[in-house]
Short mmCIF file of C-alpha atoms in Angstrom, two decimals:
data_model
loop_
_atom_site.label_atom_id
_atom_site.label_comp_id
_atom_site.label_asym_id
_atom_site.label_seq_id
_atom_site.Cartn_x
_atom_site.Cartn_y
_atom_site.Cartn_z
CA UNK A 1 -80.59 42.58 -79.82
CA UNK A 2 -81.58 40.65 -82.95
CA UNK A 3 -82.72 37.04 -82.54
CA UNK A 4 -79.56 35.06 -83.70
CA UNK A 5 -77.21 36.98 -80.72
CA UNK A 6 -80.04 36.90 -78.29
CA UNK A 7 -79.80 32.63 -79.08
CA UNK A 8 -76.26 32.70 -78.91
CA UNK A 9 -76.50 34.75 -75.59
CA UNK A 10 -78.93 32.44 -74.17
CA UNK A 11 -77.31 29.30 -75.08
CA UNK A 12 -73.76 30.37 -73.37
CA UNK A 13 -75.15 31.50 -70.13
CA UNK A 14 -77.61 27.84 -69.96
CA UNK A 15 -74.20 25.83 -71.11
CA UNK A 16 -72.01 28.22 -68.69
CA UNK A 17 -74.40 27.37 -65.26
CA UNK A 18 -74.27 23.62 -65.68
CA UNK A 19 -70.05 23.39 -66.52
CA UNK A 20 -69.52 26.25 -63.62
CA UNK A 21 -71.35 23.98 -61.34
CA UNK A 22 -69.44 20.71 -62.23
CA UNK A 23 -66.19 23.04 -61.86
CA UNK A 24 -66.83 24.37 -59.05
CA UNK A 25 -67.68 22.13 -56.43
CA UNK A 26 -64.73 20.14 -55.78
CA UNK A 27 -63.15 22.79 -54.55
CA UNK A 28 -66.43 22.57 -51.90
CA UNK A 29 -66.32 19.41 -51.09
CA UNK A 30 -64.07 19.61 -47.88
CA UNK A 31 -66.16 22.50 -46.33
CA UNK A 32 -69.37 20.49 -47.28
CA UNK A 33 -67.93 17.52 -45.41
CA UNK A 34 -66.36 19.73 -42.24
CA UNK A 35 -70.21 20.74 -41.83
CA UNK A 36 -72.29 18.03 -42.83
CA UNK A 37 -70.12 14.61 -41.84
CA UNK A 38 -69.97 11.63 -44.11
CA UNK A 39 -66.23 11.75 -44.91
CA UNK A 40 -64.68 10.56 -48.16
CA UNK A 41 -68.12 8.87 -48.51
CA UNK A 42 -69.77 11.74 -49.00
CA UNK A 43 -67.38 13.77 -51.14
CA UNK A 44 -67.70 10.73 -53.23
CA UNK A 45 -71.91 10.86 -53.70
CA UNK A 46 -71.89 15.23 -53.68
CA UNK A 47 -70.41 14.50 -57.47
CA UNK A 48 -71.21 10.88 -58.41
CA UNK A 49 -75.28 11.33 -57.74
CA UNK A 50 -74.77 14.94 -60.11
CA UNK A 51 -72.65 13.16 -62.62
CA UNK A 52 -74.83 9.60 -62.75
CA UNK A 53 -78.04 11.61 -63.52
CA UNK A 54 -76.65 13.95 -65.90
CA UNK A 55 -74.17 11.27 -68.31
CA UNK A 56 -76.99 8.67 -68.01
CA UNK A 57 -79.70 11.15 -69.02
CA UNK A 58 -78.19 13.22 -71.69
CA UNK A 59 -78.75 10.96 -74.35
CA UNK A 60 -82.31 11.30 -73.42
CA UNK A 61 -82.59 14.40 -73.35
CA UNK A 62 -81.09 15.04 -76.74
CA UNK A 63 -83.95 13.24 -77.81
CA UNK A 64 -86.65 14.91 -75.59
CA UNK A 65 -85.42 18.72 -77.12
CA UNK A 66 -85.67 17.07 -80.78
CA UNK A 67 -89.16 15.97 -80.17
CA UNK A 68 -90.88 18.12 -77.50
CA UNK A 69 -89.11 21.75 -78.71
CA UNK A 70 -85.94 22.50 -77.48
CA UNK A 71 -87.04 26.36 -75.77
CA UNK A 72 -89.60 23.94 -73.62
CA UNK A 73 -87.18 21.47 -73.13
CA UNK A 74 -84.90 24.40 -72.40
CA UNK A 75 -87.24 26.40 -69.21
CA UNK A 76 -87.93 22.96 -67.78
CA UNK A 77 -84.09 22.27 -67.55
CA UNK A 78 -83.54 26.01 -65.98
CA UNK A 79 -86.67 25.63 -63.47
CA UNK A 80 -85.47 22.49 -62.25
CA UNK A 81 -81.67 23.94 -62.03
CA UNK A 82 -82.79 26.48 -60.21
CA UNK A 83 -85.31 24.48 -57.58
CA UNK A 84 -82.34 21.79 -57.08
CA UNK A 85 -79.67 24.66 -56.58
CA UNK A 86 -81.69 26.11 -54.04
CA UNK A 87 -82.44 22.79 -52.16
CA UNK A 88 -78.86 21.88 -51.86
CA UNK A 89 -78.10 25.38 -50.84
CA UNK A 90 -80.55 24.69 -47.85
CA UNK A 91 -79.67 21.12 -47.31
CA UNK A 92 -79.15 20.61 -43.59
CA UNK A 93 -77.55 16.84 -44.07
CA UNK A 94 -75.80 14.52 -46.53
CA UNK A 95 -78.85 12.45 -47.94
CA UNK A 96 -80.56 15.67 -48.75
CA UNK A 97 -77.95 17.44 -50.39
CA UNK A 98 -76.98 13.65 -52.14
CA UNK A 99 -80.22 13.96 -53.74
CA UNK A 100 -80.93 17.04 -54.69
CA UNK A 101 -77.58 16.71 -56.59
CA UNK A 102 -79.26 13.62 -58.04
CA UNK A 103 -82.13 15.89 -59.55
CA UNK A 104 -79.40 18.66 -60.30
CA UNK A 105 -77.74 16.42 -62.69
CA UNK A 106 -81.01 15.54 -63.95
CA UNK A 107 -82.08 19.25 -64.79
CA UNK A 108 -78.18 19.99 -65.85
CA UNK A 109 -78.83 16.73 -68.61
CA UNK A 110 -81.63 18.95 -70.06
CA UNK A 111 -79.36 22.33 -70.45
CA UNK A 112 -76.34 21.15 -72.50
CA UNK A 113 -77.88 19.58 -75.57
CA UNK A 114 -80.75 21.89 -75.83
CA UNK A 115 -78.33 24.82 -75.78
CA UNK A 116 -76.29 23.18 -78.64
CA UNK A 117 -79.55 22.23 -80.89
CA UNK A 118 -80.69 26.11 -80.28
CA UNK A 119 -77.79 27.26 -81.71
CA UNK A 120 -78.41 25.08 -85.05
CA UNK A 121 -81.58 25.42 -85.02
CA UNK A 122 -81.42 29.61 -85.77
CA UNK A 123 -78.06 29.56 -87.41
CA UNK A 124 -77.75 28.92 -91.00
CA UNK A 125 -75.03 26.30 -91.77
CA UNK A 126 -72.56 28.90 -92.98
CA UNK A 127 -72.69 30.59 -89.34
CA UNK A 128 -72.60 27.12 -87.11
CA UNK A 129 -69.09 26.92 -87.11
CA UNK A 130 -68.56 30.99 -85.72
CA UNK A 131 -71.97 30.29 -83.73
CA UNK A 132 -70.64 27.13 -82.04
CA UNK A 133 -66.90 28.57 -81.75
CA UNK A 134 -68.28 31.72 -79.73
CA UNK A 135 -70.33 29.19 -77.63
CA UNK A 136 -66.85 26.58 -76.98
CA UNK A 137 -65.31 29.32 -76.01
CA UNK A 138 -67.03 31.24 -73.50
CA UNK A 139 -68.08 28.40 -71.53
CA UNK A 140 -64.41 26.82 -71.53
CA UNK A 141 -64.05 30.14 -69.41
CA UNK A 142 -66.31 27.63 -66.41
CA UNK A 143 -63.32 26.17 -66.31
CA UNK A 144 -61.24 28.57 -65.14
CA UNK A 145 -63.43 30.81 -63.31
CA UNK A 146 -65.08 27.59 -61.24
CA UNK A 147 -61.88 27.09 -58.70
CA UNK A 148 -61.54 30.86 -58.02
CA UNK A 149 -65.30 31.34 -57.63
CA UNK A 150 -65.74 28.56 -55.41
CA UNK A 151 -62.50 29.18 -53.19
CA UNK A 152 -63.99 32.34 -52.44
CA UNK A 153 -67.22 31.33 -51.73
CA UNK A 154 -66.32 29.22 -49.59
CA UNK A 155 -63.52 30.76 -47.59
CA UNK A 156 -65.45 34.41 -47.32
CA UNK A 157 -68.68 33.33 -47.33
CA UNK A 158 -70.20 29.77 -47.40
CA UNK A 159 -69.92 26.34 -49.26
CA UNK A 160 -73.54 26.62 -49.53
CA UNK A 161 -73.17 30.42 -51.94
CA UNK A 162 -71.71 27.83 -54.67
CA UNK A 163 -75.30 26.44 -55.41
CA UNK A 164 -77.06 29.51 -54.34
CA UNK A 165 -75.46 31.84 -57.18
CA UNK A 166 -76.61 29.88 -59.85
CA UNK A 167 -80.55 31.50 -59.23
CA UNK A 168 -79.01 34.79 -60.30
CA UNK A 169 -77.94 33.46 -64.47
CA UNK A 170 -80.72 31.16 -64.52
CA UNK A 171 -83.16 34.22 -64.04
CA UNK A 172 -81.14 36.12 -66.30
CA UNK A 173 -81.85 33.45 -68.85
CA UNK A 174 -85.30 33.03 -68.60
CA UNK A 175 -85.93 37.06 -68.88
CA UNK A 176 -83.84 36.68 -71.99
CA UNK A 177 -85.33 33.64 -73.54
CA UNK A 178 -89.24 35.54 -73.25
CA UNK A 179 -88.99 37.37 -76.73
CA UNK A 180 -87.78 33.77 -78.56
CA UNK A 181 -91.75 32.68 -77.80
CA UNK A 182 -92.56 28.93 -77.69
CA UNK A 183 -91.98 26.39 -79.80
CA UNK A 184 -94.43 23.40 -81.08
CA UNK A 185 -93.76 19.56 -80.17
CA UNK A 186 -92.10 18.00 -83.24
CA UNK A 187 -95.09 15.98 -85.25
CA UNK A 188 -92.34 13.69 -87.02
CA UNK A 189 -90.96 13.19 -83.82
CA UNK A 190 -89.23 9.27 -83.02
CA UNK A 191 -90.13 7.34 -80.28
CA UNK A 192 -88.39 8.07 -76.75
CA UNK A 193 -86.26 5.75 -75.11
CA UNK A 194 -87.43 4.98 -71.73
CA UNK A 195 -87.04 1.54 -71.27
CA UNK A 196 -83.21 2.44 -72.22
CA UNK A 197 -82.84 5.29 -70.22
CA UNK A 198 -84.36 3.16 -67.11
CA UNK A 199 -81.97 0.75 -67.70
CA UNK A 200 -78.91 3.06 -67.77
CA UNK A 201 -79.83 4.50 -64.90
CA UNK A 202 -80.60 1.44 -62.71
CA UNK A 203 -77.33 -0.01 -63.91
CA UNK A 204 -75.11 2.56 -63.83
CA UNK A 205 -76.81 3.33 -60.31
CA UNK A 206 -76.23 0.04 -59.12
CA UNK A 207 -72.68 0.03 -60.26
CA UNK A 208 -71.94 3.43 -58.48
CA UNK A 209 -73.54 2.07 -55.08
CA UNK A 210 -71.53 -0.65 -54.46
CA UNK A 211 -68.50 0.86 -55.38
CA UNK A 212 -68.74 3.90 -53.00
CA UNK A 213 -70.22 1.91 -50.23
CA UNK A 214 -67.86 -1.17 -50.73
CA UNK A 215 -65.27 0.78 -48.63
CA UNK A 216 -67.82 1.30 -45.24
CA UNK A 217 -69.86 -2.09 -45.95
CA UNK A 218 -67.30 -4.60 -47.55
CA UNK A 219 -68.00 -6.91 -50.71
CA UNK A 220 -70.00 -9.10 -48.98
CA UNK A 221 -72.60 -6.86 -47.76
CA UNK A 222 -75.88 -7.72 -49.01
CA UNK A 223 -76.52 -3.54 -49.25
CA UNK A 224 -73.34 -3.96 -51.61
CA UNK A 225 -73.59 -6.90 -53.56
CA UNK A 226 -77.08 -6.65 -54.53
CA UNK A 227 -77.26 -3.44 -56.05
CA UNK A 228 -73.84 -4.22 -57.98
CA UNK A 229 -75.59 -7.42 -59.04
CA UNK A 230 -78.58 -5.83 -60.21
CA UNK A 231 -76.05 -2.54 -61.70
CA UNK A 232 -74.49 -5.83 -63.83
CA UNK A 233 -77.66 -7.42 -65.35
CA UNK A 234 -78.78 -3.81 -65.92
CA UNK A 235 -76.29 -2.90 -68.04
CA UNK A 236 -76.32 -6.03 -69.98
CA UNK A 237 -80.15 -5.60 -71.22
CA UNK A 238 -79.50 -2.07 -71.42
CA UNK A 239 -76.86 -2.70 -74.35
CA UNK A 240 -79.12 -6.01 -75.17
CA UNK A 241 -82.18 -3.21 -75.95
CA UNK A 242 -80.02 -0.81 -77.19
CA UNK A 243 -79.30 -3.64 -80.13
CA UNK A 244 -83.12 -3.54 -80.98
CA UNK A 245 -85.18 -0.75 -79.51
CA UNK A 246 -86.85 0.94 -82.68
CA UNK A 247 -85.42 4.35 -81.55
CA UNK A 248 -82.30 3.68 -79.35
CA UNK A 249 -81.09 6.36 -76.96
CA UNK A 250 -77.62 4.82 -77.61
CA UNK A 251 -76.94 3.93 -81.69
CA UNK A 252 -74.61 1.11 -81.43
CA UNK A 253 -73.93 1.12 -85.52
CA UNK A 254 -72.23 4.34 -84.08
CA UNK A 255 -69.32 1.87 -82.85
CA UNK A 256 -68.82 0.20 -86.20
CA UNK A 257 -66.63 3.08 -87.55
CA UNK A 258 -62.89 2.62 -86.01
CA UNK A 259 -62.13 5.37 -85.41
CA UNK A 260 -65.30 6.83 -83.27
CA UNK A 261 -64.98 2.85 -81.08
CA UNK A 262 -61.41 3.59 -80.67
CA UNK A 263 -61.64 7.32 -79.82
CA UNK A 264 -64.74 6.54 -77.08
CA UNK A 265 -62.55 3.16 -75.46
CA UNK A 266 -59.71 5.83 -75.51
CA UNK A 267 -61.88 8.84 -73.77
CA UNK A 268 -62.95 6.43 -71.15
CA UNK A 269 -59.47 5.69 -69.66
CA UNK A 270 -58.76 9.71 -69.98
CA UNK A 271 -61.53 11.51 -69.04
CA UNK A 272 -61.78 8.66 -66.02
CA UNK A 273 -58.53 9.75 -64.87
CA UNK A 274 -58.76 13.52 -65.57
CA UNK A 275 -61.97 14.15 -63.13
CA UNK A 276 -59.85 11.36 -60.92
CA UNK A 277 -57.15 14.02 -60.43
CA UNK A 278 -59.78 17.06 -60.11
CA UNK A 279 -61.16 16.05 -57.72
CA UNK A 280 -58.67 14.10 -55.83
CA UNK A 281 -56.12 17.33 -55.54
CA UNK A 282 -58.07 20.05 -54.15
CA UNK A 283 -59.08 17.41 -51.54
CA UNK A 284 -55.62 16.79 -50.75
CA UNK A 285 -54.30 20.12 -50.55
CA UNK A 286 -57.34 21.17 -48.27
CA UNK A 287 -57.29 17.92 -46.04
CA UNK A 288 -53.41 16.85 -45.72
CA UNK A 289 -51.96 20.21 -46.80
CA UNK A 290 -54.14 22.99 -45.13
CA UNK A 291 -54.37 25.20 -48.03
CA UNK A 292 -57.42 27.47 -47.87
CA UNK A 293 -60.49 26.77 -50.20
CA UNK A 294 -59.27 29.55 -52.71
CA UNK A 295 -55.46 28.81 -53.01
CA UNK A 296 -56.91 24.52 -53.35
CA UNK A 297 -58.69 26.26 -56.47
CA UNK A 298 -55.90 28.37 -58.40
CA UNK A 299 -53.46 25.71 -57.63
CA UNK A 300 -55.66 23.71 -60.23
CA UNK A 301 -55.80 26.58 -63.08
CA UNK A 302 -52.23 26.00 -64.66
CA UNK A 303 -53.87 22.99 -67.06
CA UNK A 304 -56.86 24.82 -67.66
CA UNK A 305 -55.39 28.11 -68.64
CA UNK A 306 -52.69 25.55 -71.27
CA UNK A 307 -56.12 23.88 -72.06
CA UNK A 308 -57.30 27.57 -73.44
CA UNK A 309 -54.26 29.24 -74.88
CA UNK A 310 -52.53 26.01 -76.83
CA UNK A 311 -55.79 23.60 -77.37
CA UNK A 312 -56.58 25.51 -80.92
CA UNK A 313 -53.22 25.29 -82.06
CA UNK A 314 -52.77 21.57 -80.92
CA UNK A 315 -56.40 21.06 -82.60
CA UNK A 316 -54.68 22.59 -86.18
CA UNK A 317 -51.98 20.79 -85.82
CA UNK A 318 -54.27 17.55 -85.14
CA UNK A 319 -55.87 18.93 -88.06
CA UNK A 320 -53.31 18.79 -90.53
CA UNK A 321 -50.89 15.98 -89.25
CA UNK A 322 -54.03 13.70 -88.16
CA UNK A 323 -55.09 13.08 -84.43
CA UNK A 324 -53.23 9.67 -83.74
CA UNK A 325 -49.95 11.42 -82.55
CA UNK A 326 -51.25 13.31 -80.58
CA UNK A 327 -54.17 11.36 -79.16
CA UNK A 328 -51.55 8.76 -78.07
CA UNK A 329 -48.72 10.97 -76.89
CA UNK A 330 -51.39 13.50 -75.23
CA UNK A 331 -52.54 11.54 -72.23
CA UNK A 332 -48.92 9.73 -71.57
CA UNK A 333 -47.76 13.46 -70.95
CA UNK A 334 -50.31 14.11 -69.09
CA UNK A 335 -49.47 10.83 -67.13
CA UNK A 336 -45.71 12.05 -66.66
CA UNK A 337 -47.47 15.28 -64.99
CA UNK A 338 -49.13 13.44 -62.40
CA UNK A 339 -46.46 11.31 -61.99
CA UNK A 340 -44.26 14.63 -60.99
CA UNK A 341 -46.77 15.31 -58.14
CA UNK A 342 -45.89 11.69 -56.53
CA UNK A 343 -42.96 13.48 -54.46
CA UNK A 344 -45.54 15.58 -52.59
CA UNK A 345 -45.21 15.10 -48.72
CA UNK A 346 -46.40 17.14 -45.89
CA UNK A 347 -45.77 20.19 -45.66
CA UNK A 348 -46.75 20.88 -49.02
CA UNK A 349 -44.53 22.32 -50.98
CA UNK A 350 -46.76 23.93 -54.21
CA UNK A 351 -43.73 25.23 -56.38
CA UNK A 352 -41.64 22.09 -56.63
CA UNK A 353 -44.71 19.80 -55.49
CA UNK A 354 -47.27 20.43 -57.30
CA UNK A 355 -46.47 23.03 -60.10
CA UNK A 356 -44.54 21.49 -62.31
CA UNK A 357 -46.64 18.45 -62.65
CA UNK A 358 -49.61 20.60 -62.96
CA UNK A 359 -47.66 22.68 -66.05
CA UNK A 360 -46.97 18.76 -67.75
CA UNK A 361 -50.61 18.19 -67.05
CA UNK A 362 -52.23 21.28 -68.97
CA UNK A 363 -49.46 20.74 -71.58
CA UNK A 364 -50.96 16.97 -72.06
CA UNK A 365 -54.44 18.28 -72.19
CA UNK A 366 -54.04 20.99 -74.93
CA UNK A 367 -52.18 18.03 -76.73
CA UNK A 368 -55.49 15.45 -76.44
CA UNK A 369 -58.34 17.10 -76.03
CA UNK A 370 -58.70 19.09 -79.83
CA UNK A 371 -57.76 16.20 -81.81
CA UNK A 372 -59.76 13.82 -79.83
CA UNK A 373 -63.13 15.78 -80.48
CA UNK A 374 -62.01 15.59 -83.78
CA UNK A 375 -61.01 12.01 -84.67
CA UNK A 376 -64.69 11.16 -82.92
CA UNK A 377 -66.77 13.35 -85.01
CA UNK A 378 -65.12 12.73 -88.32
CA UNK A 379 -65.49 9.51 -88.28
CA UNK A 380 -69.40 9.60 -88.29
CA UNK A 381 -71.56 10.64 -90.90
CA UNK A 382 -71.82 14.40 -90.63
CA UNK A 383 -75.37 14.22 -90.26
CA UNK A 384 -75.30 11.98 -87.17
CA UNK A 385 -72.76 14.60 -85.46
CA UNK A 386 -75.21 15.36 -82.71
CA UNK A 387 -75.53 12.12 -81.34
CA UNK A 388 -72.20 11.22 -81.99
CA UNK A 389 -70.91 14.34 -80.08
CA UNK A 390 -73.84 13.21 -77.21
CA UNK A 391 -72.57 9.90 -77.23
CA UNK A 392 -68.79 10.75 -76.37
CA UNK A 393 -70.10 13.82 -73.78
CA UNK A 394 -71.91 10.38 -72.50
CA UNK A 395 -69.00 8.59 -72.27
CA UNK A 396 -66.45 11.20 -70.78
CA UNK A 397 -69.10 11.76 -67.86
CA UNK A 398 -69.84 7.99 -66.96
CA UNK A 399 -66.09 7.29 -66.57
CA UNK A 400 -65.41 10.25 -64.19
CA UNK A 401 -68.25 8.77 -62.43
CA UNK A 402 -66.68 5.18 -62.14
CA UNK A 403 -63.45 7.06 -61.39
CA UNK A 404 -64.84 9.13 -58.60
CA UNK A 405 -66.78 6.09 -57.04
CA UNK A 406 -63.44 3.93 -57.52
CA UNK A 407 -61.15 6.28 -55.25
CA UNK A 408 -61.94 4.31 -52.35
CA UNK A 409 -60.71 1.44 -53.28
CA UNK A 410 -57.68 3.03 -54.74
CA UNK A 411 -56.64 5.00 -51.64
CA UNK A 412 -57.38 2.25 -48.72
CA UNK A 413 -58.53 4.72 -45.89
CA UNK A 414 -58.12 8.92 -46.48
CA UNK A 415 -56.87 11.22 -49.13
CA UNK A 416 -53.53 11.53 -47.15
CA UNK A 417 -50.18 11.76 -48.31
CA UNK A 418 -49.68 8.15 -49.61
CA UNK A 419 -53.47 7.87 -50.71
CA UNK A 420 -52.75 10.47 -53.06
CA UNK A 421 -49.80 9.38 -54.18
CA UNK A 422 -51.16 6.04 -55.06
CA UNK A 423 -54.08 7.97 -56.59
CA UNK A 424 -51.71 9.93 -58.66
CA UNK A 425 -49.99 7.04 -59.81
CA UNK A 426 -53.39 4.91 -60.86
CA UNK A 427 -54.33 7.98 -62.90
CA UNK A 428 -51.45 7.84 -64.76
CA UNK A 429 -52.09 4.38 -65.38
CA UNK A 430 -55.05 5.01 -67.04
CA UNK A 431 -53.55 7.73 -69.25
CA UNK A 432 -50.83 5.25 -70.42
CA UNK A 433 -53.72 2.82 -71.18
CA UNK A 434 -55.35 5.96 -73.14
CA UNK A 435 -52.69 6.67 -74.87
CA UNK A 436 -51.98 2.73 -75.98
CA UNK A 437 -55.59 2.39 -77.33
CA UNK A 438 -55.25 5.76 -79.25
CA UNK A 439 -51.88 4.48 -80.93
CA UNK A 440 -53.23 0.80 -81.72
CA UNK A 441 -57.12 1.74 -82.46
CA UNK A 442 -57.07 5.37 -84.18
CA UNK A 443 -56.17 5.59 -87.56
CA UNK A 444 -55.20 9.39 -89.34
CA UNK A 445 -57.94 9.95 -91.96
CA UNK A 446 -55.61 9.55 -94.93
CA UNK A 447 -54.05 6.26 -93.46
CA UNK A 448 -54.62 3.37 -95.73
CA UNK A 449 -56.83 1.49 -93.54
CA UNK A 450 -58.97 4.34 -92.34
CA UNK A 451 -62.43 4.89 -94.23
CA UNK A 452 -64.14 7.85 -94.84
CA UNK A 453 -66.77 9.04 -92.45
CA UNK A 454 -68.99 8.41 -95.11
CA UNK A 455 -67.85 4.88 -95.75
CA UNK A 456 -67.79 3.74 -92.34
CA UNK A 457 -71.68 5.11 -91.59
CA UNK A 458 -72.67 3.53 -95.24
CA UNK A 459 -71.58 0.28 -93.28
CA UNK A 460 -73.97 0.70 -91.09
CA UNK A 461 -77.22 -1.95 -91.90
CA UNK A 462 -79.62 0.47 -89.68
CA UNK A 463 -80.31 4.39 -89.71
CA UNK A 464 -81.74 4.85 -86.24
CA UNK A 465 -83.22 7.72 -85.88
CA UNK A 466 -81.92 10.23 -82.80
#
């Protein structure tokens, strides 16, 4: 194996572990509850402590793999997948497994970015595109494999074989990744951002607290309103830094281009209801409609497997007709899908229920999801793609962690029949709002009012470096 497919190897199987494990484990979550307690609670922190660490971090860590190597940056990110794996394999109670997640996400921050900037890094330009279309690919396949693995796992086995499987490819990467050698620190290397990654985390922390625990505790809980208090001022000198830190995890002049403000504001409001509705449904039809752990997963494939087949050809079409239609019209779609699923009652009827919601819902997805990506990236300079890419990964993860924490408040008690439906009908709220921001904000790159990439980053009075 010569050194280019042994990097391309390596960098799907690091990428593939850390999107298999975010697929995969709301399909765990009622088993993990049934055995450790907590309730909603509980579901609610088993993804929000993986996400917070891992869409607060991986800004930093983009940085860490440009300056400290990204092969060292790389092992460290395995080792600690693997140590964190294994401890919430073991965990006996909530708190443990809660943080182990927490470090999880941590290590998982680490994996994603690296992978990518290995790929560049031993590809000539010519062979990115091939490199990094190989690399999409395969580990969209997380995505469809996740619900299946993990309803097995958990109906023939254990919850707990869902963290415990990822030892097996993170060995298999580290074997691999021996012949590559080590790499050197970079000597040109910028200043890290800890003061900024501090403050993301301690605000976005804050944040996530009170809005899980607001549900057990109330508003006026001190162990509430503190730590949402302290999540607020955070946040505000976090973006306050961000405005002058010599080397700022987050590049605000990023936001000056139109399109790539427009297209993040629009990616909150979807990608906060998308991971709304993946994890809210195979909680539902586990919980209220006693579906078994496996049939919970493959009743969530059918946008997935629209996601793979039609997302390249919505992408072209994005492509050649510009991403505003289809930005806008994407997510309402999409809304309309989970608006279908609002006649589900007890028992659960899948085929009329669910289905052909879920069909309306992949259709909506293959429609965004392309020409999104797109509309983001072109409208930065192409040599600040990396952190512009970062930047919206950022984004997309922090508002399925607000989502997730939020469901409490937007179901009023359990995940039964009518706290799904109203759950189903706030993510379709924020779909509509998606697609409204797309339509007024994003403009198709030969509109009249849209600037070149170039133009817009030429705007830009500082060059921070990433």
């Amino acid at each position: 194996m010569d050194r280019r497919t042994r990097v391309l190897v390596i960098a799907i199987v690091v990428a593939f572990i850390a999107f298999l494990d975010g697929a995969v484990i709301n399909i765990a979550l009622p088993a993990i509850e049934a055995e450790l307690g907590g309730g909603l609670t509980l579901q609610q922190w088993a993804v929000d402590a993986y996400l917070l660490t891992l869409g607060s971090l991986i800004l930093l860590a983009g940085s860490l793999s440009d300056s400290f190597g990204r092969l060292r940056v790389l092992r460290i990110g395995l080792y600690g997948f693997g140590v964190t794996s294994v401890v919430c394999a073991i965990a006996m109670d909530g708190a443990v497994l809660v943080a182990a997640r927490a470090l999880q996400g941590a290590a998982g921050a680490l994996l994603v970015p690296s992978s990518l900037a290995l790929i560049i890094a031993n590809f000539p330009s010519a062979e990115q595109g091939r490199a990094i279309g190989r690399w999409t690919a395969w580990t969209t396949s997380a995505f469809l494999i996740g619900p299946i693995l993990g309803g097995a796992f958990v109906d023939l086995v254990s919850w707990r074989l869902v963290f415990a499987i990822n030892v097996l490819p993170i060995a298999a990467a580290l074997i691999m990744m021996r012949p590559l050698g080590r790499d050197e620190p970079n000597p040109d290397r910028a200043r890290v951002d800890w003061l900024g990654a501090t403050l993301g985390v301690v605000g976005l922390g804050g944040m996530v607290f009170a809005l899980i625990e607001q549900g057990r505790l109330g508003w006026a809980d001190p162990l509430v309103f503190v730590p949402a208090l302290v999540g607020v001022v955070a946040l505000v000198a976090f973006l306050l830094w961000e405005r002058r830190a010599p080397a700022p995890m987050l590049p605000l002049s990023l936001f000056r281009a139109r399109n790539f403000a427009a297209g993040n504001l629009a990616t909150w409001f979807i990608y906060a209801a998308l991971t709304l509705g993946l994890f809210a449904l195979p909680i539902f039809l586990q919980e209220a409609g006693g579906f078994p752990a496996t049939l919970a997963g493959l009743a969530t494939l059918p946008p997935m497997v629209l996601l793979v087949l039609l997302g390249s050809w919505f992408g072209t079409l994005g492509g050649k007709f510009g991403p505003r239609f289809f930005m806008s019209a994407g997510p309402v779609v999409v809304g309309v899908g989970y608006l279908l699923t609002v006649v589900v009652d007890v028992p659960v009827q899948y085929w009329w229920q669910v289905f052909p919601g879920m069909v309306v819902v992949g259709l909506g997805m293959a429609m965004t999801v392309a020409p999104l990506t797109s509309a983001i990236l072109g409208a930065v300079d192409p040599t600040r793609a990396g952190i512009g890419s970062a930047v919206n990964n950022a984004v997309a993860r922090i508002a399925g962690l607000v989502a997730v924490a939020s469901i409490g408040v937007i179901v009023a008690g359990a995940l039964d029949v009518e706290g799904y439906r109203r759950t189903a009908m706030a993510i379709a709220a924020m779909l509509f709002v998606g697609g409204l921001v797309s339509w007024i904000g994003i403009r198709n790159p030969s509109g009249p009012d849209q600037p070149s990439a170039s133009a817009d980053a030429a705007s830009s009075e500082e060059r921070p470096r990433s």
